[in-house]
Amino acid sequence: MHISAELRELFAGANRVLVLTGAGVSAESGVPTFRGGGNTAVWKGMPFDVISSAEMVERDLPAVWEWFDYRRHFLEELKPNPAHYAIARWQDRFAEFTLVTQNIDGLHQKAGSREVIELHGNIWRARCTACGTAYNMAQEKRPDACFECGDLLRPDVVLFGEMLPRGAFEFAAVRASASELCFVVGTSALVYPAAGLPEIAKAAGAYVVEVNPERTPLSSQCDEVLTGKAGEVLPLFER
Ligand SMILES: NC(=O)c1ccc[n+]([C@@H]2O[C@H](COP(=O)([O-])OP(=O)(O)OC[C@H]3O[C@@H](n4cnc5c(N)ncnc54)[C@H](O)[C@@H]3O)[C@@H](O)[C@H]2O)c1
Ligand SMILES: [Zn+2]
């Protein structure tokens, strides 16, 4: 793995930088990626994409909560890795820094990242199915019902069959189109519209860099591909 002189120079001088992360950035923290087994998970006989679906929220919300309570419990012990910490340090280094993640695990925030654009929500939040009020479950226990209106709560994550939170992608797209340097870290680049962000950045003239131990559908469109683990590659930029 080699970082080009051009990229080092850009990193040293860029003003507007965007980072898009996927499940791979959390792999070294012990969070299973989709393709690394996460998508084959079965909960009480139900495949992952059935229990994590909009339909199941309608049909059996307590079962959905059991599954998400179990996942939060699993994540509780996990810590950010050097990739999360490197990205957190980068936010104070550039005039305009944007972090967009497809992850719901909250590890970027745990590492100190602020104003993270979460395209798929956050497993540490619940929201009211009626009025939309959000509840943080990182410090406090999950409430049984909404304190505002008394209705049922659901996980504040984007489930299969659901739209992205309004405005999140649009805001990320605006930032992508203004970026000079764009990093795509640990995503298989298969899930749209997130996978469209590097394309937007590229079309607007940004230098696009992929960090992934494996090739992806995006690799051939990138200006530079850094083949390796995020936790090993990202800290190299500060040397
Ligand atoms: N941590 C999480 O919150 C989490 C975990 C699994 C899935 N998901 C969800 O599943 C969807 C899957 O899309 P995706 O593209 O994010 O994940 P993905 O599982 O489809 O792809 C993960 C990518 O990370 C790469 N990878 C593995 N180890 C890596 C490492 N150490 N460093 C860098 N890259 C590494 C893999 O080669 C792969 O390309 C997303 O929508 C996401 O919301 C989230
Ligand atoms: Zn409510």
PDB file of C-alpha atoms and ligand atoms in Angstrom:
ATOM      1  CA  MET A   1       0.000   0.000   0.000  1.00  0.00           C
ATOM      2  CA  HIS A   2       1.420   3.340  -1.082  1.00  0.00           C
ATOM      3  CA  ILE A   3       0.008   6.856  -0.701  1.00  0.00           C
ATOM      4  CA  SER A   4       0.909   8.936  -3.730  1.00  0.00           C
ATOM      5  CA  ALA A   5       2.724  12.255  -3.431  1.00  0.00           C
ATOM      6  CA  GLU A   6      -0.244  13.904  -5.145  1.00  0.00           C
ATOM      7  CA  LEU A   7      -2.633  12.632  -2.492  1.00  0.00           C
ATOM      8  CA  ARG A   8      -0.331  13.641   0.374  1.00  0.00           C
ATOM      9  CA  GLU A   9      -0.127  17.132  -1.095  1.00  0.00           C
ATOM     10  CA  LEU A  10      -3.898  17.345  -1.507  1.00  0.00           C
ATOM     11  CA  PHE A  11      -4.432  16.150   2.049  1.00  0.00           C
ATOM     12  CA  ALA A  12      -2.042  18.801   3.324  1.00  0.00           C
ATOM     13  CA  GLY A  13      -3.677  21.619   1.375  1.00  0.00           C
ATOM     14  CA  ALA A  14      -7.355  20.770   0.884  1.00  0.00           C
ATOM     15  CA  ASN A  15     -10.093  22.937   2.362  1.00  0.00           C
ATOM     16  CA  ARG A  16     -13.171  20.829   1.720  1.00  0.00           C
ATOM     17  CA  VAL A  17     -12.991  17.130   2.517  1.00  0.00           C
ATOM     18  CA  LEU A  18     -15.755  14.543   2.642  1.00  0.00           C
ATOM     19  CA  VAL A  19     -15.516  11.057   4.121  1.00  0.00           C
ATOM     20  CA  LEU A  20     -18.116   8.374   3.454  1.00  0.00           C
ATOM     21  CA  THR A  21     -17.927   5.317   5.694  1.00  0.00           C
ATOM     22  CA  GLY A  22     -19.604   1.921   5.672  1.00  0.00           C
ATOM     23  CA  ALA A  23     -19.601  -1.192   7.796  1.00  0.00           C
ATOM     24  CA  GLY A  24     -15.903  -1.838   7.065  1.00  0.00           C
ATOM     25  CA  VAL A  25     -14.760   1.117   9.189  1.00  0.00           C
ATOM     26  CA  SER A  26     -16.193  -0.662  12.228  1.00  0.00           C
ATOM     27  CA  ALA A  27     -14.942  -4.151  11.301  1.00  0.00           C
ATOM     28  CA  GLU A  28     -11.761  -3.741  13.350  1.00  0.00           C
ATOM     29  CA  SER A  29     -13.919  -2.816  16.352  1.00  0.00           C
ATOM     30  CA  GLY A  30     -15.619  -6.190  16.114  1.00  0.00           C
ATOM     31  CA  VAL A  31     -18.852  -5.175  14.357  1.00  0.00           C
ATOM     32  CA  PRO A  32     -19.661  -7.773  11.695  1.00  0.00           C
ATOM     33  CA  THR A  33     -19.961  -6.327   8.179  1.00  0.00           C
ATOM     34  CA  PHE A  34     -22.835  -7.257   5.947  1.00  0.00           C
ATOM     35  CA  ARG A  35     -20.880  -9.523   3.715  1.00  0.00           C
ATOM     36  CA  GLY A  36     -18.728 -10.660   6.610  1.00  0.00           C
ATOM     37  CA  GLY A  37     -21.668 -12.563   8.071  1.00  0.00           C
ATOM     38  CA  GLY A  38     -23.953  -9.765   9.317  1.00  0.00           C
ATOM     39  CA  ASN A  39     -26.473 -10.336   6.560  1.00  0.00           C
ATOM     40  CA  THR A  40     -26.776 -14.046   7.205  1.00  0.00           C
ATOM     41  CA  ALA A  41     -27.794 -13.465  10.812  1.00  0.00           C
ATOM     42  CA  VAL A  42     -31.035 -15.140  11.827  1.00  0.00           C
ATOM     43  CA  TRP A  43     -33.085 -14.012  14.818  1.00  0.00           C
ATOM     44  CA  LYS A  44     -35.693 -16.459  16.128  1.00  0.00           C
ATOM     45  CA  GLY A  45     -35.881 -18.154  12.755  1.00  0.00           C
ATOM     46  CA  MET A  46     -36.262 -14.886  10.856  1.00  0.00           C
ATOM     47  CA  PRO A  47     -33.612 -13.766   8.381  1.00  0.00           C
ATOM     48  CA  PHE A  48     -31.975 -10.397   9.029  1.00  0.00           C
ATOM     49  CA  ASP A  49     -33.871  -8.541   6.302  1.00  0.00           C
ATOM     50  CA  VAL A  50     -37.243  -9.792   7.578  1.00  0.00           C
ATOM     51  CA  ILE A  51     -36.780  -8.880  11.246  1.00  0.00           C
ATOM     52  CA  SER A  52     -35.226  -5.528  10.232  1.00  0.00           C
ATOM     53  CA  SER A  53     -38.052  -4.497   7.927  1.00  0.00           C
ATOM     54  CA  ALA A  54     -40.741  -1.836   7.840  1.00  0.00           C
ATOM     55  CA  GLU A  55     -43.302  -4.621   7.555  1.00  0.00           C
ATOM     56  CA  MET A  56     -42.173  -6.221  10.815  1.00  0.00           C
ATOM     57  CA  VAL A  57     -42.591  -2.906  12.670  1.00  0.00           C
ATOM     58  CA  GLU A  58     -46.259  -3.078  11.676  1.00  0.00           C
ATOM     59  CA  ARG A  59     -46.639  -6.779  12.349  1.00  0.00           C
ATOM     60  CA  ASP A  60     -44.586  -7.443  15.482  1.00  0.00           C
ATOM     61  CA  LEU A  61     -42.904  -4.401  17.017  1.00  0.00           C
ATOM     62  CA  PRO A  62     -41.942  -6.230  20.261  1.00  0.00           C
ATOM     63  CA  ALA A  63     -39.976  -8.759  18.183  1.00  0.00           C
ATOM     64  CA  VAL A  64     -38.197  -5.923  16.370  1.00  0.00           C
ATOM     65  CA  TRP A  65     -37.278  -4.405  19.751  1.00  0.00           C
ATOM     66  CA  GLU A  66     -35.989  -7.734  21.046  1.00  0.00           C
ATOM     67  CA  TRP A  67     -33.656  -7.935  18.063  1.00  0.00           C
ATOM     68  CA  PHE A  68     -32.465  -4.338  18.379  1.00  0.00           C
ATOM     69  CA  ASP A  69     -32.069  -4.597  22.179  1.00  0.00           C
ATOM     70  CA  TYR A  70     -29.888  -7.634  21.571  1.00  0.00           C
ATOM     71  CA  ARG A  71     -27.804  -5.765  18.987  1.00  0.00           C
ATOM     72  CA  ARG A  72     -27.337  -2.717  21.266  1.00  0.00           C
ATOM     73  CA  HIS A  73     -26.274  -5.011  24.057  1.00  0.00           C
ATOM     74  CA  PHE A  74     -23.675  -6.545  21.732  1.00  0.00           C
ATOM     75  CA  LEU A  75     -22.393  -3.115  20.634  1.00  0.00           C
ATOM     76  CA  GLU A  76     -22.191  -1.734  24.160  1.00  0.00           C
ATOM     77  CA  GLU A  77     -18.813  -3.342  24.808  1.00  0.00           C
ATOM     78  CA  LEU A  78     -17.234  -2.324  21.499  1.00  0.00           C
ATOM     79  CA  LYS A  79     -14.823   0.558  21.151  1.00  0.00           C
ATOM     80  CA  PRO A  80     -13.824   2.838  18.294  1.00  0.00           C
ATOM     81  CA  ASN A  81     -10.689   1.749  16.419  1.00  0.00           C
ATOM     82  CA  PRO A  82      -7.799   3.834  14.999  1.00  0.00           C
ATOM     83  CA  ALA A  83      -9.849   4.568  11.839  1.00  0.00           C
ATOM     84  CA  HIS A  84     -12.666   6.217  13.824  1.00  0.00           C
ATOM     85  CA  TYR A  85     -10.115   8.217  15.832  1.00  0.00           C
ATOM     86  CA  ALA A  86      -8.212   9.347  12.729  1.00  0.00           C
ATOM     87  CA  ILE A  87     -11.443  10.567  11.116  1.00  0.00           C
ATOM     88  CA  ALA A  88     -12.383  12.370  14.341  1.00  0.00           C
ATOM     89  CA  ARG A  89      -9.029  14.202  14.296  1.00  0.00           C
ATOM     90  CA  TRP A  90      -9.502  15.192  10.668  1.00  0.00           C
ATOM     91  CA  GLN A  91     -12.590  17.296  11.439  1.00  0.00           C
ATOM     92  CA  ASP A  92     -10.447  20.058  12.965  1.00  0.00           C
ATOM     93  CA  ARG A  93      -7.858  19.943  10.236  1.00  0.00           C
ATOM     94  CA  PHE A  94      -9.888  21.174   7.273  1.00  0.00           C
ATOM     95  CA  ALA A  95     -11.947  24.336   6.788  1.00  0.00           C
ATOM     96  CA  GLU A  96     -14.993  22.255   5.822  1.00  0.00           C
ATOM     97  CA  PHE A  97     -15.101  18.638   6.829  1.00  0.00           C
ATOM     98  CA  THR A  98     -18.086  16.346   6.278  1.00  0.00           C
ATOM     99  CA  LEU A  99     -18.504  12.856   7.648  1.00  0.00           C
ATOM    100  CA  VAL A 100     -21.278  10.763   6.135  1.00  0.00           C
ATOM    101  CA  THR A 101     -21.871   7.275   7.452  1.00  0.00           C
ATOM    102  CA  GLN A 102     -24.075   4.354   6.567  1.00  0.00           C
ATOM    103  CA  ASN A 103     -23.355   2.844   9.965  1.00  0.00           C
ATOM    104  CA  ILE A 104     -25.816   2.892  12.810  1.00  0.00           C
ATOM    105  CA  ASP A 105     -23.397   1.810  15.538  1.00  0.00           C
ATOM    106  CA  GLY A 106     -22.512   5.283  16.888  1.00  0.00           C
ATOM    107  CA  LEU A 107     -18.769   4.524  16.971  1.00  0.00           C
ATOM    108  CA  HIS A 108     -17.823   7.703  15.074  1.00  0.00           C
ATOM    109  CA  GLN A 109     -19.480   9.796  17.790  1.00  0.00           C
ATOM    110  CA  LYS A 110     -17.857   7.674  20.487  1.00  0.00           C
ATOM    111  CA  ALA A 111     -14.495   8.537  18.904  1.00  0.00           C
ATOM    112  CA  GLY A 112     -15.341  12.242  19.036  1.00  0.00           C
ATOM    113  CA  SER A 113     -16.787  13.017  15.602  1.00  0.00           C
ATOM    114  CA  ARG A 114     -19.354  15.807  15.617  1.00  0.00           C
ATOM    115  CA  GLU A 115     -22.232  16.530  13.232  1.00  0.00           C
ATOM    116  CA  VAL A 116     -22.102  13.094  11.657  1.00  0.00           C
ATOM    117  CA  ILE A 117     -24.544  12.712   8.775  1.00  0.00           C
ATOM    118  CA  GLU A 118     -26.193   9.381   9.512  1.00  0.00           C
ATOM    119  CA  LEU A 119     -27.854   8.101   6.376  1.00  0.00           C
ATOM    120  CA  HIS A 120     -29.314   5.040   8.062  1.00  0.00           C
ATOM    121  CA  GLY A 121     -30.106   6.372  11.515  1.00  0.00           C
ATOM    122  CA  ASN A 122     -28.624   5.344  14.853  1.00  0.00           C
ATOM    123  CA  ILE A 123     -29.213   2.190  16.869  1.00  0.00           C
ATOM    124  CA  TRP A 124     -28.847   4.213  20.094  1.00  0.00           C
ATOM    125  CA  ARG A 125     -31.969   6.244  19.307  1.00  0.00           C
ATOM    126  CA  ALA A 126     -35.652   5.363  19.480  1.00  0.00           C
ATOM    127  CA  ARG A 127     -38.348   7.464  17.889  1.00  0.00           C
ATOM    128  CA  CYS A 128     -42.084   7.758  18.346  1.00  0.00           C
ATOM    129  CA  THR A 129     -44.120   6.041  15.632  1.00  0.00           C
ATOM    130  CA  ALA A 130     -46.726   8.815  15.886  1.00  0.00           C
ATOM    131  CA  CYS A 131     -45.082  12.177  16.619  1.00  0.00           C
ATOM    132  CA  GLY A 132     -41.461  11.370  15.736  1.00  0.00           C
ATOM    133  CA  THR A 133     -39.941  12.509  19.051  1.00  0.00           C
ATOM    134  CA  ALA A 134     -36.488  10.937  19.403  1.00  0.00           C
ATOM    135  CA  TYR A 135     -35.063   9.320  22.549  1.00  0.00           C
ATOM    136  CA  ASN A 136     -31.420   8.662  23.293  1.00  0.00           C
ATOM    137  CA  MET A 137     -30.814   5.164  24.632  1.00  0.00           C
ATOM    138  CA  ALA A 138     -27.040   5.392  24.999  1.00  0.00           C
ATOM    139  CA  GLN A 139     -27.209   6.607  28.599  1.00  0.00           C
ATOM    140  CA  GLU A 140     -30.783   5.850  29.520  1.00  0.00           C
ATOM    141  CA  LYS A 141     -33.025   2.828  29.388  1.00  0.00           C
ATOM    142  CA  ARG A 142     -35.449   2.605  26.514  1.00  0.00           C
ATOM    143  CA  PRO A 143     -38.796   4.200  27.512  1.00  0.00           C
ATOM    144  CA  ASP A 144     -41.865   1.988  27.136  1.00  0.00           C
ATOM    145  CA  ALA A 145     -43.804   4.668  25.284  1.00  0.00           C
ATOM    146  CA  CYS A 146     -43.534   8.244  24.033  1.00  0.00           C
ATOM    147  CA  PHE A 147     -43.493  10.817  26.871  1.00  0.00           C
ATOM    148  CA  GLU A 148     -45.059  13.390  24.533  1.00  0.00           C
ATOM    149  CA  CYS A 149     -48.000  11.496  23.103  1.00  0.00           C
ATOM    150  CA  GLY A 150     -47.977   8.035  24.668  1.00  0.00           C
ATOM    151  CA  ASP A 151     -47.651   6.171  21.402  1.00  0.00           C
ATOM    152  CA  LEU A 152     -45.267   3.332  20.605  1.00  0.00           C
ATOM    153  CA  LEU A 153     -41.551   3.798  19.982  1.00  0.00           C
ATOM    154  CA  ARG A 154     -39.475   2.104  17.289  1.00  0.00           C
ATOM    155  CA  PRO A 155     -35.750   1.990  16.543  1.00  0.00           C
ATOM    156  CA  ASP A 156     -34.621   5.206  14.808  1.00  0.00           C
ATOM    157  CA  VAL A 157     -32.895   3.318  12.020  1.00  0.00           C
ATOM    158  CA  VAL A 158     -33.702   2.927   8.351  1.00  0.00           C
ATOM    159  CA  LEU A 159     -35.150  -0.547   7.907  1.00  0.00           C
ATOM    160  CA  PHE A 160     -35.495  -2.581   4.753  1.00  0.00           C
ATOM    161  CA  GLY A 161     -38.296  -1.100   2.709  1.00  0.00           C
ATOM    162  CA  GLU A 162     -37.907   2.406   4.155  1.00  0.00           C
ATOM    163  CA  MET A 163     -36.746   5.749   2.810  1.00  0.00           C
ATOM    164  CA  LEU A 164     -33.687   7.569   4.109  1.00  0.00           C
ATOM    165  CA  PRO A 165     -34.302  10.324   6.702  1.00  0.00           C
ATOM    166  CA  ARG A 166     -35.502  13.400   4.882  1.00  0.00           C
ATOM    167  CA  GLY A 167     -32.755  15.790   3.867  1.00  0.00           C
ATOM    168  CA  ALA A 168     -29.791  13.691   5.033  1.00  0.00           C
ATOM    169  CA  PHE A 169     -28.743  12.481   1.621  1.00  0.00           C
ATOM    170  CA  GLU A 170     -29.514  15.810  -0.042  1.00  0.00           C
ATOM    171  CA  PHE A 171     -27.282  17.637   2.434  1.00  0.00           C
ATOM    172  CA  ALA A 172     -24.520  15.076   1.954  1.00  0.00           C
ATOM    173  CA  ALA A 173     -24.842  15.458  -1.823  1.00  0.00           C
ATOM    174  CA  VAL A 174     -24.382  19.232  -1.582  1.00  0.00           C
ATOM    175  CA  ARG A 175     -21.237  18.724   0.495  1.00  0.00           C
ATOM    176  CA  ALA A 176     -19.994  16.021  -1.908  1.00  0.00           C
ATOM    177  CA  SER A 177     -20.394  18.305  -4.894  1.00  0.00           C
ATOM    178  CA  ALA A 178     -18.300  20.981  -3.158  1.00  0.00           C
ATOM    179  CA  SER A 179     -15.521  18.664  -1.954  1.00  0.00           C
ATOM    180  CA  GLU A 180     -11.961  18.667  -3.259  1.00  0.00           C
ATOM    181  CA  LEU A 181     -11.023  15.391  -1.662  1.00  0.00           C
ATOM    182  CA  CYS A 182     -13.361  12.474  -0.993  1.00  0.00           C
ATOM    183  CA  PHE A 183     -12.547   9.303   0.967  1.00  0.00           C
ATOM    184  CA  VAL A 184     -14.698   6.201   0.652  1.00  0.00           C
ATOM    185  CA  VAL A 185     -13.904   3.943   3.574  1.00  0.00           C
ATOM    186  CA  GLY A 186     -15.114   0.400   4.175  1.00  0.00           C
ATOM    187  CA  THR A 187     -18.193   0.327   2.046  1.00  0.00           C
ATOM    188  CA  SER A 188     -19.034  -2.221  -0.619  1.00  0.00           C
ATOM    189  CA  ALA A 189     -20.537   0.713  -2.567  1.00  0.00           C
ATOM    190  CA  LEU A 190     -23.582  -1.346  -3.507  1.00  0.00           C
ATOM    191  CA  VAL A 191     -26.236   0.431  -1.448  1.00  0.00           C
ATOM    192  CA  TYR A 192     -27.703   3.477  -3.193  1.00  0.00           C
ATOM    193  CA  PRO A 193     -28.092   6.374  -2.827  1.00  0.00           C
ATOM    194  CA  ALA A 194     -25.044   6.378  -0.488  1.00  0.00           C
ATOM    195  CA  ALA A 195     -22.880   4.835  -3.194  1.00  0.00           C
ATOM    196  CA  GLY A 196     -23.782   7.803  -5.418  1.00  0.00           C
ATOM    197  CA  LEU A 197     -21.945  10.305  -3.191  1.00  0.00           C
ATOM    198  CA  PRO A 198     -18.428   9.503  -4.461  1.00  0.00           C
ATOM    199  CA  GLU A 199     -19.796   9.702  -8.007  1.00  0.00           C
ATOM    200  CA  ILE A 200     -21.178  13.172  -7.279  1.00  0.00           C
ATOM    201  CA  ALA A 201     -17.844  14.237  -5.782  1.00  0.00           C
ATOM    202  CA  LYS A 202     -15.936  12.841  -8.744  1.00  0.00           C
ATOM    203  CA  ALA A 203     -18.210  14.524 -11.288  1.00  0.00           C
ATOM    204  CA  ALA A 204     -17.634  17.828  -9.494  1.00  0.00           C
ATOM    205  CA  GLY A 205     -13.869  17.401  -9.790  1.00  0.00           C
ATOM    206  CA  ALA A 206     -12.913  15.938  -6.417  1.00  0.00           C
ATOM    207  CA  TYR A 207     -10.028  13.510  -6.006  1.00  0.00           C
ATOM    208  CA  VAL A 208     -11.680  10.283  -4.866  1.00  0.00           C
ATOM    209  CA  VAL A 209      -9.812   7.802  -2.681  1.00  0.00           C
ATOM    210  CA  GLU A 210     -11.044   4.366  -1.684  1.00  0.00           C
ATOM    211  CA  VAL A 211      -9.824   2.620   1.477  1.00  0.00           C
ATOM    212  CA  ASN A 212     -10.787  -1.048   1.518  1.00  0.00           C
ATOM    213  CA  PRO A 213      -8.945  -4.370   1.731  1.00  0.00           C
ATOM    214  CA  GLU A 214     -10.989  -5.571  -1.248  1.00  0.00           C
ATOM    215  CA  ARG A 215     -11.950  -4.136  -4.609  1.00  0.00           C
ATOM    216  CA  THR A 216     -15.506  -2.811  -5.005  1.00  0.00           C
ATOM    217  CA  PRO A 217     -17.688  -1.676  -7.934  1.00  0.00           C
ATOM    218  CA  LEU A 218     -16.382   1.827  -7.203  1.00  0.00           C
ATOM    219  CA  SER A 219     -12.661   0.999  -7.338  1.00  0.00           C
ATOM    220  CA  SER A 220     -12.252   1.533 -11.063  1.00  0.00           C
ATOM    221  CA  GLN A 221     -13.754   5.039 -10.830  1.00  0.00           C
ATOM    222  CA  CYS A 222     -11.485   6.170  -7.999  1.00  0.00           C
ATOM    223  CA  ASP A 223      -8.406   8.329  -8.484  1.00  0.00           C
ATOM    224  CA  GLU A 224      -6.562   6.247  -5.938  1.00  0.00           C
ATOM    225  CA  VAL A 225      -7.276   2.927  -4.245  1.00  0.00           C
ATOM    226  CA  LEU A 226      -5.576   2.272  -0.918  1.00  0.00           C
ATOM    227  CA  THR A 227      -5.816  -1.466  -0.429  1.00  0.00           C
ATOM    228  CA  GLY A 228      -5.807  -2.200   3.278  1.00  0.00           C
ATOM    229  CA  LYS A 229      -7.681  -2.009   6.548  1.00  0.00           C
ATOM    230  CA  ALA A 230      -9.092   1.375   7.511  1.00  0.00           C
ATOM    231  CA  GLY A 231      -7.497   1.260  10.979  1.00  0.00           C
ATOM    232  CA  GLU A 232      -4.080   0.752   9.446  1.00  0.00           C
ATOM    233  CA  VAL A 233      -4.359   3.051   6.413  1.00  0.00           C
ATOM    234  CA  LEU A 234      -6.030   6.221   7.770  1.00  0.00           C
ATOM    235  CA  PRO A 235      -3.525   6.951  10.559  1.00  0.00           C
ATOM    236  CA  LEU A 236      -0.752   6.983   7.903  1.00  0.00           C
ATOM    237  CA  PHE A 237      -1.994  10.354   6.654  1.00  0.00           C
ATOM    238  CA  GLU A 238      -0.782  12.151   9.721  1.00  0.00           C
ATOM    239  CA  ARG A 239       2.786  10.960   9.303  1.00  0.00           C
TER     240      ARG A 239
HETATM  241  N1  LIG B   1     -21.514  -1.032  11.819  1.00  0.00           N
HETATM  242  C1  LIG B   1     -22.777  -0.868  11.346  1.00  0.00           C
HETATM  243  O1  LIG B   1     -23.500   0.021  11.797  1.00  0.00           O
HETATM  244  C2  LIG B   1     -23.266  -1.782  10.241  1.00  0.00           C
HETATM  245  C3  LIG B   1     -22.792  -3.083  10.152  1.00  0.00           C
HETATM  246  C4  LIG B   1     -23.275  -3.900   9.106  1.00  0.00           C
HETATM  247  C5  LIG B   1     -24.189  -3.395   8.177  1.00  0.00           C
HETATM  248  N2  LIG B   1     -24.626  -2.113   8.280  1.00  0.00           N
HETATM  249  C6  LIG B   1     -25.562  -1.604   7.242  1.00  0.00           C
HETATM  250  O2  LIG B   1     -25.485  -2.472   6.135  1.00  0.00           O
HETATM  251  C7  LIG B   1     -25.364  -1.816   4.868  1.00  0.00           C
HETATM  252  C8  LIG B   1     -24.135  -2.405   4.187  1.00  0.00           C
HETATM  253  O3  LIG B   1     -23.402  -1.538   3.381  1.00  0.00           O
HETATM  254  P1  LIG B   1     -21.869  -1.240   3.659  1.00  0.00           P
HETATM  255  O4  LIG B   1     -21.277  -0.908   2.340  1.00  0.00           O
HETATM  256  O5  LIG B   1     -21.762  -0.285   4.768  1.00  0.00           O
HETATM  257  O6  LIG B   1     -21.250  -2.596   4.218  1.00  0.00           O
HETATM  258  P2  LIG B   1     -20.892  -3.977   3.510  1.00  0.00           P
HETATM  259  O7  LIG B   1     -20.884  -4.993   4.603  1.00  0.00           O
HETATM  260  O8  LIG B   1     -21.710  -4.216   2.312  1.00  0.00           O
HETATM  261  O9  LIG B   1     -19.398  -3.761   3.030  1.00  0.00           O
HETATM  262  C9  LIG B   1     -18.337  -3.660   3.932  1.00  0.00           C
HETATM  263  C10 LIG B   1     -17.102  -3.293   3.167  1.00  0.00           C
HETATM  264  O10 LIG B   1     -16.076  -3.069   4.105  1.00  0.00           O
HETATM  265  C11 LIG B   1     -14.891  -3.674   3.626  1.00  0.00           C
HETATM  266  N3  LIG B   1     -14.066  -3.949   4.798  1.00  0.00           N
HETATM  267  C12 LIG B   1     -14.007  -5.043   5.595  1.00  0.00           C
HETATM  268  N4  LIG B   1     -13.108  -4.872   6.567  1.00  0.00           N
HETATM  269  C13 LIG B   1     -12.573  -3.633   6.400  1.00  0.00           C
HETATM  270  C14 LIG B   1     -11.593  -2.884   7.107  1.00  0.00           C
HETATM  271  N5  LIG B   1     -10.971  -3.373   8.183  1.00  0.00           N
HETATM  272  N6  LIG B   1     -11.286  -1.646   6.644  1.00  0.00           N
HETATM  273  C15 LIG B   1     -11.899  -1.124   5.546  1.00  0.00           C
HETATM  274  N7  LIG B   1     -12.840  -1.802   4.854  1.00  0.00           N
HETATM  275  C16 LIG B   1     -13.176  -3.036   5.283  1.00  0.00           C
HETATM  276  C17 LIG B   1     -15.357  -4.897   2.869  1.00  0.00           C
HETATM  277  O11 LIG B   1     -14.365  -5.293   1.930  1.00  0.00           O
HETATM  278  C18 LIG B   1     -16.611  -4.369   2.192  1.00  0.00           C
HETATM  279  O12 LIG B   1     -16.322  -3.779   0.954  1.00  0.00           O
HETATM  280  C19 LIG B   1     -25.315  -0.370   5.183  1.00  0.00           C
HETATM  281  O13 LIG B   1     -26.523   0.142   4.760  1.00  0.00           O
HETATM  282  C20 LIG B   1     -25.210  -0.252   6.721  1.00  0.00           C
HETATM  283  O14 LIG B   1     -26.197   0.635   7.213  1.00  0.00           O
HETATM  284  C21 LIG B   1     -24.190  -1.308   9.289  1.00  0.00           C
HETATM  285 ZN    ZN B   2     -44.985  10.632  20.384  1.00  0.00          ZN
END
